[in-house]
Coordinates of C-alpha atoms and ligand atoms in Angstrom, one line a residue:
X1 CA -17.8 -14.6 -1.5
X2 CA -14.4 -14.8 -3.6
X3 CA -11.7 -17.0 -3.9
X4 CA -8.6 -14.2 -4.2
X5 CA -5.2 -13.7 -4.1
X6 CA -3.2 -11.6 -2.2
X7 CA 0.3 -11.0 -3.5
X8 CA 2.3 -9.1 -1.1
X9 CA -0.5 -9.8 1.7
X10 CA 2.5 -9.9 4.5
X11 CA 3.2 -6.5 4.2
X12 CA 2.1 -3.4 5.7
X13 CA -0.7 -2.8 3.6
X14 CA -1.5 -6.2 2.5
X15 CA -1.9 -7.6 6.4
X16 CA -4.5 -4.7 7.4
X17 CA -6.3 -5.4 4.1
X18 CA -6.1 -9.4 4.9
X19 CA -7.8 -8.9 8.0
X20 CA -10.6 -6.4 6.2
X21 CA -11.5 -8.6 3.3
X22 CA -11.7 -11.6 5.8
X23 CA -14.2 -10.2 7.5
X24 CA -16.0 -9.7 4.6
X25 CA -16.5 -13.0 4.1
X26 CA -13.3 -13.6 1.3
X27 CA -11.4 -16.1 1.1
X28 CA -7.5 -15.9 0.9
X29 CA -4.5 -17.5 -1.0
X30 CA -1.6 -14.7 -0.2
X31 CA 2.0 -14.8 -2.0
X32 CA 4.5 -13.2 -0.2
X33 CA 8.7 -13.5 -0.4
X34 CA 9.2 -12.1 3.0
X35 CA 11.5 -9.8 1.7
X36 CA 10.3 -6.6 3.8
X37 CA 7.4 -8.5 5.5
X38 CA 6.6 -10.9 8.5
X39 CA 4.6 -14.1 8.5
X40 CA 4.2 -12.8 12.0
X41 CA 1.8 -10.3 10.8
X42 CA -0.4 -13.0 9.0
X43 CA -0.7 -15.1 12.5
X44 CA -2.1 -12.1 13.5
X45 CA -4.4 -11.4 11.3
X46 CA -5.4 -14.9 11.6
X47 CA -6.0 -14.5 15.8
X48 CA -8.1 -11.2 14.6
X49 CA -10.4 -12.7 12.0
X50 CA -10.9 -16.1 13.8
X51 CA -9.7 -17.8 11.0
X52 CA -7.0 -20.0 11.1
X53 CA -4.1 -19.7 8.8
X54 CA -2.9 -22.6 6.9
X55 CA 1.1 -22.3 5.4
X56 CA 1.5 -24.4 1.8
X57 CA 3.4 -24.6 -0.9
X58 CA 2.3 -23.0 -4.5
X59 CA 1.4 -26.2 -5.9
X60 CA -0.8 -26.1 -2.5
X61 CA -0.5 -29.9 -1.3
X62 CA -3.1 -29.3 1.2
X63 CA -6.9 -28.4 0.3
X64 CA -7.4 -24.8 0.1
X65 CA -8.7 -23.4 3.5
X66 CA -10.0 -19.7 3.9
X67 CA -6.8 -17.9 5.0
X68 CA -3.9 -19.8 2.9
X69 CA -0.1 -18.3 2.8
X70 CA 2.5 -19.3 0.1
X71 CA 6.0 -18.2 0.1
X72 CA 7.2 -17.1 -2.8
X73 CA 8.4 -14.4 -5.4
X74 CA 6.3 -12.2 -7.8
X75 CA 8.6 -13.1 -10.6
X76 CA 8.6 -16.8 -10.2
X77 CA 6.2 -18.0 -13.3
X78 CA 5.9 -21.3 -12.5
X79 CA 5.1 -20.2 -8.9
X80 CA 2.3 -18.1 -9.9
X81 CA 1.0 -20.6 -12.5
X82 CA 0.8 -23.5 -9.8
X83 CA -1.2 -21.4 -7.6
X84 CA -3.8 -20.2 -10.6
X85 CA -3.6 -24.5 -11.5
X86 CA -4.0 -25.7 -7.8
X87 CA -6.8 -23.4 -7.0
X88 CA -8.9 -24.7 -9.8
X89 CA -7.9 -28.3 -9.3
X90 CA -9.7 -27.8 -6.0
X91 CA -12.7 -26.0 -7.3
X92 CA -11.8 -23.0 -5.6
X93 CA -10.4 -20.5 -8.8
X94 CA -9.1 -17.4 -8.1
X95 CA -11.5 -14.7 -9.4
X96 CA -9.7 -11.4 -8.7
X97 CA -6.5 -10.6 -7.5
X98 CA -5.1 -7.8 -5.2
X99 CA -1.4 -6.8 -6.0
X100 CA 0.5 -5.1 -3.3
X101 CA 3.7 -7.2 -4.1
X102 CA 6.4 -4.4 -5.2
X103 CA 9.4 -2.2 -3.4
X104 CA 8.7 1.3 -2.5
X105 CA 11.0 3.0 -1.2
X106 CA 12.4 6.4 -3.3
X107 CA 15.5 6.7 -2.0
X108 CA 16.5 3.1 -2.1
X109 CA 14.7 3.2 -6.0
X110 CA 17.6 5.8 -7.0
X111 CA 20.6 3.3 -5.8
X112 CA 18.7 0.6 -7.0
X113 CA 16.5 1.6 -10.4
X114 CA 16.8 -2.1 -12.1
X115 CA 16.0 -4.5 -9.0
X116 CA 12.9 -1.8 -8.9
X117 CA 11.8 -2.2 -12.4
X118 CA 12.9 -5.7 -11.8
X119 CA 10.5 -6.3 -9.4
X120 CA 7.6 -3.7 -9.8
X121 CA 7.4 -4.4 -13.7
X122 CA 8.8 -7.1 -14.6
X123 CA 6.6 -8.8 -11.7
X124 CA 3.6 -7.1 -12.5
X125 CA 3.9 -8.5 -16.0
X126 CA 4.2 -12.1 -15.3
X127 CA 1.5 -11.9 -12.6
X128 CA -0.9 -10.2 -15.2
X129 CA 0.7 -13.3 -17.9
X130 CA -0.6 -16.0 -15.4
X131 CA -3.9 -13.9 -15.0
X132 CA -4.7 -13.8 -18.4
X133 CA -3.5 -17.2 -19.0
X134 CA -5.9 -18.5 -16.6
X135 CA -8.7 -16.3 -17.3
X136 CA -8.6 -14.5 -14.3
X137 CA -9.1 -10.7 -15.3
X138 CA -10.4 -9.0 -12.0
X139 CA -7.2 -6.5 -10.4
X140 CA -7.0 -4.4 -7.9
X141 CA -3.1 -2.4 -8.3
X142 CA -1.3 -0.9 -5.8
X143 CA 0.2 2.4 -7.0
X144 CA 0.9 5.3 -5.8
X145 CA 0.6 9.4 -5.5
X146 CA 4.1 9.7 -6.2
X147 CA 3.3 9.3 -9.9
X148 CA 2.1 12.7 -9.7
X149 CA 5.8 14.0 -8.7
X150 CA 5.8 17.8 -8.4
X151 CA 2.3 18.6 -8.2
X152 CA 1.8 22.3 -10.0
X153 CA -0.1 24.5 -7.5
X154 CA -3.1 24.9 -9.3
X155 CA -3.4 21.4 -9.1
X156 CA -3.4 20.5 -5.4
X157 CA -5.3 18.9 -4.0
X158 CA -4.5 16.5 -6.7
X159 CA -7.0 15.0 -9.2
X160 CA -6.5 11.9 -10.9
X161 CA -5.9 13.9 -14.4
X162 CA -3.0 15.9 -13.3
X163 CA 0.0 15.5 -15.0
X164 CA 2.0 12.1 -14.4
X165 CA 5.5 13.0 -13.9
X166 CA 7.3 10.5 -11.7
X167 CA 10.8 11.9 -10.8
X168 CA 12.2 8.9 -9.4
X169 CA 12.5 5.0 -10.4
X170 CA 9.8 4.2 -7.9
X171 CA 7.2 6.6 -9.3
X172 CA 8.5 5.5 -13.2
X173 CA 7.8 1.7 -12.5
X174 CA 4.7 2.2 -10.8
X175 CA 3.9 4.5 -13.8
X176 CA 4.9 1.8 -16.3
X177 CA 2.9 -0.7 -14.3
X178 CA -0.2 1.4 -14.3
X179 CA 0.4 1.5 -18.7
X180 CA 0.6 -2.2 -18.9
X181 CA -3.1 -2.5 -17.0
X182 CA -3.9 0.2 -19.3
X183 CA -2.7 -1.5 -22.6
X184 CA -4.4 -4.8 -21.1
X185 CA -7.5 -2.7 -20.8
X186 CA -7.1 -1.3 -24.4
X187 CA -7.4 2.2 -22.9
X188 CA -3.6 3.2 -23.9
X189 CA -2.9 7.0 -24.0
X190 CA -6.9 7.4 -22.6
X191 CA -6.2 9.6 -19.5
X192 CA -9.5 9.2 -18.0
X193 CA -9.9 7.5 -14.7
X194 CA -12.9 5.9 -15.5
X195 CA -13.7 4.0 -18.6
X196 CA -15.0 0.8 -20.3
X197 CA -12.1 -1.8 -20.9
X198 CA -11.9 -4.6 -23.3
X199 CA -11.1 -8.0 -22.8
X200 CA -12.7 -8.8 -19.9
X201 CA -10.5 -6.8 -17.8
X202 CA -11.7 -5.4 -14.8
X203 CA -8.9 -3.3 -13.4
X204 CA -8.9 -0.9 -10.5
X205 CA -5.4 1.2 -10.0
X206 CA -5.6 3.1 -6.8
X207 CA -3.1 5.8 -6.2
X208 CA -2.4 5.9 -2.8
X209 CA -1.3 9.2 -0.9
X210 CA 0.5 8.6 2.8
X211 CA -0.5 5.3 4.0
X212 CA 0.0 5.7 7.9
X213 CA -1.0 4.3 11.7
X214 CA -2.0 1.0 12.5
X215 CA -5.3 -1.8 13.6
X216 CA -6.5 -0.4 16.7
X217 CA -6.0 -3.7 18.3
X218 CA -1.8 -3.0 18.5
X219 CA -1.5 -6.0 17.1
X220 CA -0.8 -5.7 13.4
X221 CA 1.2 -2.4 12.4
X222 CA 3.8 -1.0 10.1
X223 CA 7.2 -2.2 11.1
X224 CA 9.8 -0.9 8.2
X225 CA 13.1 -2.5 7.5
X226 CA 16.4 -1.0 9.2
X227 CA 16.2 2.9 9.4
X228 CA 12.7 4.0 8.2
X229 CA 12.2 5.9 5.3
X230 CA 9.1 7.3 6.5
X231 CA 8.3 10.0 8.6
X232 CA 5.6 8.3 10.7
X233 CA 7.7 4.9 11.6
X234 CA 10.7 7.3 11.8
X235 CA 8.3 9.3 15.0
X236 CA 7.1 6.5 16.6
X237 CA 10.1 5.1 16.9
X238 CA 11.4 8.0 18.6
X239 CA 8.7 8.1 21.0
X240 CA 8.8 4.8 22.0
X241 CA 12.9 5.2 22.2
X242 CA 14.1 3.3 19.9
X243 CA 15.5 6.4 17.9
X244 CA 16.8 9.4 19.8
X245 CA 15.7 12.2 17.2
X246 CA 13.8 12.9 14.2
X247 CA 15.4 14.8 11.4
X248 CA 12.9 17.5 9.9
X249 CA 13.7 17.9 6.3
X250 CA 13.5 21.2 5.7
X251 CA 11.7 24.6 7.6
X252 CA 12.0 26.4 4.5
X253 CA 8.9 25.1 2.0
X254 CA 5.8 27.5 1.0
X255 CA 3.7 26.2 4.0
X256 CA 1.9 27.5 7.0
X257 CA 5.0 26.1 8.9
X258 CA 7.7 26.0 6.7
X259 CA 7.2 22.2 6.9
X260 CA 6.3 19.2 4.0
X261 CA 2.6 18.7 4.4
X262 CA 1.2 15.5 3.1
X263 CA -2.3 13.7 3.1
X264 CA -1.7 11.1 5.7
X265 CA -4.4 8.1 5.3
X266 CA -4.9 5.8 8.3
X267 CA -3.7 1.9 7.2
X268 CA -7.5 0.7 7.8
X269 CA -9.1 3.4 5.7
X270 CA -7.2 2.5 3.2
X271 CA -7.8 -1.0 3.6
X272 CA -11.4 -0.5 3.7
X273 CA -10.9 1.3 0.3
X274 CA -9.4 -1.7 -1.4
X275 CA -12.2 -3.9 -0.1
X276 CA -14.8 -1.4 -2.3
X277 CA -12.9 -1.2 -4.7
X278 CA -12.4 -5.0 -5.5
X279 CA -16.7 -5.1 -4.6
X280 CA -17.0 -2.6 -7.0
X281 CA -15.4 -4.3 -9.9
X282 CA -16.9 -8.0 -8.6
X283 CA -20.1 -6.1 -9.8
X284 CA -19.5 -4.2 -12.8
X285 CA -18.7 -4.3 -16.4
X286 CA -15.5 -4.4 -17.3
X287 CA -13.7 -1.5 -16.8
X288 CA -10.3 0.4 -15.8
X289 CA -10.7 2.7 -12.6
X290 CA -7.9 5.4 -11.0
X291 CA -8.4 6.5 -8.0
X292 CA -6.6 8.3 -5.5
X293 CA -6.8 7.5 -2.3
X294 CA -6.0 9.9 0.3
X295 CA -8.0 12.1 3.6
X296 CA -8.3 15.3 0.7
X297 CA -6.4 17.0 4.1
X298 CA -3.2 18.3 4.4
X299 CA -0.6 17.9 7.7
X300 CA 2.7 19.2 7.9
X301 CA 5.6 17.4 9.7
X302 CA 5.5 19.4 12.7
X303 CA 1.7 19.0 12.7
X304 CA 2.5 15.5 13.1
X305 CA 5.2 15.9 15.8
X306 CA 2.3 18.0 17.7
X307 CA 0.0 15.3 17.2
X308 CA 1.8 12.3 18.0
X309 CA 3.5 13.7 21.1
X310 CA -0.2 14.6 22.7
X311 CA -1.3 11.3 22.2
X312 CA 2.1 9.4 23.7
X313 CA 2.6 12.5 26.2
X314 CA 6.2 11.8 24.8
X315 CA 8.4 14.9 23.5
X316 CA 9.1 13.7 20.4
X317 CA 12.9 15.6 20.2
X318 CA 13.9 16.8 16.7
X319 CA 16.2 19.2 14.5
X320 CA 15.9 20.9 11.1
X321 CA 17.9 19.8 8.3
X322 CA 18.1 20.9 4.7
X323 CA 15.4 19.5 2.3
X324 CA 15.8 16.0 1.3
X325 CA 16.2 15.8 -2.4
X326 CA 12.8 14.7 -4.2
X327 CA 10.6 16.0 -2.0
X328 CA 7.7 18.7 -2.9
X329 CA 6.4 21.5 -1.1
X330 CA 2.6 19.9 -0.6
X331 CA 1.0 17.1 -1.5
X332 CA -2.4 16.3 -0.8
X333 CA -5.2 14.4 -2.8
X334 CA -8.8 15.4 -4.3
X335 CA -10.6 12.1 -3.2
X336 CA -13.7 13.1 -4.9
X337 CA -13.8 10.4 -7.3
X338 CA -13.5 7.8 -5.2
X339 CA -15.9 8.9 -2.7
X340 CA -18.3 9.1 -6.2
X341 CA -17.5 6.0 -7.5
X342 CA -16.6 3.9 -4.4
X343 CA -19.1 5.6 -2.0
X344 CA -15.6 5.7 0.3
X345 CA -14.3 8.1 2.4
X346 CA -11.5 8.1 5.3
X347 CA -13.4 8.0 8.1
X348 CA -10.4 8.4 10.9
X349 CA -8.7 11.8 12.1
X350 CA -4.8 12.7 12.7
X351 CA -5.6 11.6 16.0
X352 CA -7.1 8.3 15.3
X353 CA -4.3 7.6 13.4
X354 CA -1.3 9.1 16.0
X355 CA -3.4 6.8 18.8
X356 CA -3.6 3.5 17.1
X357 CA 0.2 4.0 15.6
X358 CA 1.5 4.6 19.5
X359 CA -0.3 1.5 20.4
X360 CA 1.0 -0.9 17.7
X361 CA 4.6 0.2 18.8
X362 CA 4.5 1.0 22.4
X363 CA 3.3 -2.7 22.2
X364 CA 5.8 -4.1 19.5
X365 CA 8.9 -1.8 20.0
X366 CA 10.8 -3.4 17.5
X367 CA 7.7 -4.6 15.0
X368 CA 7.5 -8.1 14.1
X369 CA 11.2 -9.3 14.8
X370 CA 14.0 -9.6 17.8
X371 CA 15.9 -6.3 15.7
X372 CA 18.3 -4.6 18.2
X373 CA 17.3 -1.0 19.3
Ligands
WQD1 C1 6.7 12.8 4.5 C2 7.2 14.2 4.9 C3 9.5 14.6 4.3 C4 11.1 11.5 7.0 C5 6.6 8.4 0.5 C6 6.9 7.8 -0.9 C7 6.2 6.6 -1.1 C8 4.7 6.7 -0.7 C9 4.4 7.6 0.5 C10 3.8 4.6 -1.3 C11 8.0 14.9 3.8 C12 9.3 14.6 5.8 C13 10.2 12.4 6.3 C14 12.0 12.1 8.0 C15 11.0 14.3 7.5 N1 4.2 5.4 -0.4 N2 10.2 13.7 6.6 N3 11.9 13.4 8.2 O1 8.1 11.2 0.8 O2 5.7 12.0 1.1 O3 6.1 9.7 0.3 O4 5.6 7.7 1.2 O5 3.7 4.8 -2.5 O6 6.8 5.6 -0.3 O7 6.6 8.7 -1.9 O8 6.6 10.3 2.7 O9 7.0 9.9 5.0 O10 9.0 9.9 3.5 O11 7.8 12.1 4.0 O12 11.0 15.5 7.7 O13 12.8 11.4 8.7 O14 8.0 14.0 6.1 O15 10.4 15.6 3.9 O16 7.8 16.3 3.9 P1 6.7 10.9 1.2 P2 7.7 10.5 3.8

């Protein structure tokens, strides 16, 4: 199996895909600055998979065990190039590389547009400089559906050639992330989500769609900073009590309900998805792959309310508000390509997702850390 690395592999996404590519058999260097993350989550992972986990610094002074964990920032270039160097030196290169390391947060990206290029570009850029400087030209990007901004109605549920027209700083710095992998790839201005790369690069950019819910163990889960952004943290906190109401934004859209539907995709589907993904470009020529990640259903917010407060047996109290600026009507993938190319599918309901969400925070009301209610 492969030596990897894991930037961002504290986080939400990066801890449930930890604990999948473990138990295939991977081995593990993760980066993470802890900046909206918990090492807590890793110990976890650790206790899951068996394997223990070993904390080091970048120019890792210890030898290089399965499950290794660095702390450190994206942007640090002599951070990333000791880890590339040390992993050599002990015979153990890094072969591919899984970047989850970025903010994502649209609201916060409006208040804050450099710190997101900052950190979602500019960090992207010195992590691929380290790659290629080392020879290591296997990625697996974390990007997003919000690329897709105001999806047209003909084109829902979304393929991976409708328009890209981010219409916030999140959605442009994950854009201009995905146009340095293509330039890398020399497939600039080639809008098709699968073709041959040059280079050596082997480069899979997977566009997720509402990553949601938790392991069904309780024990690893999504556990946001502060007030969540979200609208599934926002609901489980309020049915565990930790928030006394959930603002709906907006009754007013052109759906069944009146409510934003989205395609909500349970945390270990799509962690399941970047372990085929990264199997599919260990065993392929090189290539550039975008894929959209997402159920190919559509829930709306009060579908959600419904679902979550039958599972907790909660009432999950909430008002309607106006919309909230950015949002669209419907968004929802077409995850036929993937399925093609990845022979991946989700494979867990609303439900799934509602029960193992309520579990990871009836058990950890307030996530990883001591926050106050
Ligand atoms: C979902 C629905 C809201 C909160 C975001 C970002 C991005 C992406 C996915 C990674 C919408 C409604 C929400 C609340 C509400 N992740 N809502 N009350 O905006 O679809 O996408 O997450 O790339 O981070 O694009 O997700 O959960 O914020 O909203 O009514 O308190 O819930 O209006 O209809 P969104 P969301």
């Amino acid at each position: 199996m492969a030596q990897l690395l894991i930037t961002g592999g504290a986080g939400f996404l990066g801890s449930h895909t930890c604990l999948v590519l473990l138990e295939a058999g991977h081995q593990l260097l993760v980066l993470d600055d802890f900046s909206n993350s918990s090492a807590i989550s890793l110990e976890r992972v650790a206790e899951l998979a068996g394997v223990p986990l070993q904390r080091d610094q970048p120019t890792l002074k210890a030898t290089l065990e399965a499950f290794t964990l660095v702390e450190g920032d994206i942007r640090d270039t002599q951070c990333l190039d000791a880890l590339f160097t040390s992993a050599k030196a002990f015979g153990q290169p890094i072969e591919a590389v899984i970047h989850f390391a970025g903010l994502k947060a649209v609201g916060e990206s409006v208040q804050q547009p450099l710190r997101y290029w900052d950190v979602n570009v500019v960090g992207t850029q010195r992590l691929l400089t380290a790659m290629n400087f080392h020879h290591c030209r296997t990625i697996v990007f974390s990007s997003s559906a919000t690329l897709y901004g105001y999806p047209h109605p003909n084109q829902i549920p979304i393929p991976e050639t409708a328009p890209i027209q981010p219409i916030n700083p999140y959605g442009a710095s994950k854009h201009a992330a995905e146009a340095l992998l293509a330039d890398l790839a020399g497939c600039s201005g080639k809008p098709e989500p699968i073709q041959a790369s040059s280079g050596g690069w082997r480069i899979a950019r997977l566009r997720y769609f509402n990553p949601v819910g938790a392991h069904p163990s309780g024990r690893i889960g999504e556990d946001p900073n502060g007030i969540p952004n979200n609208l599934f943290p926002f609901i489980t906190q309020v049915a565990v009590g930790r928030r006394p109401e959930l603002t709906v934004f907006g009754d007013d859209w052109p759906t069944p309900d009146g409510t934003g539907v989205r395609d909500y995709i349970h945390v270990m589907d799509l962690a399941e998805g970047h372990r085929e993904a990264l199997h599919s470009l260990l065993n392929s020529d090189p290539q550039l792959l975008t894929l959209n990640l997402g159920s190919g259903q559509g829930a709306s917010v009060l579908d959600v309310v419904k679902a979550m407060e039958a599972t907790s047996q909660r009432a999950i109290p909430h008002r309607i508000a106006p919309r909230r600026p950015g949002d669209a009507a419907i968004t929802v993938a077409n995850p036929t390509l993937a399925a093609q190319q990845l022979h991946w599918r989700t494979q867990r309901s609303l439900t799934d997702i509602c029960r193992d969400g309520w579990a990871w925070q009836q058990d950890n009301p307030n996530g990883y850390g001591e926050a106050c209610l």
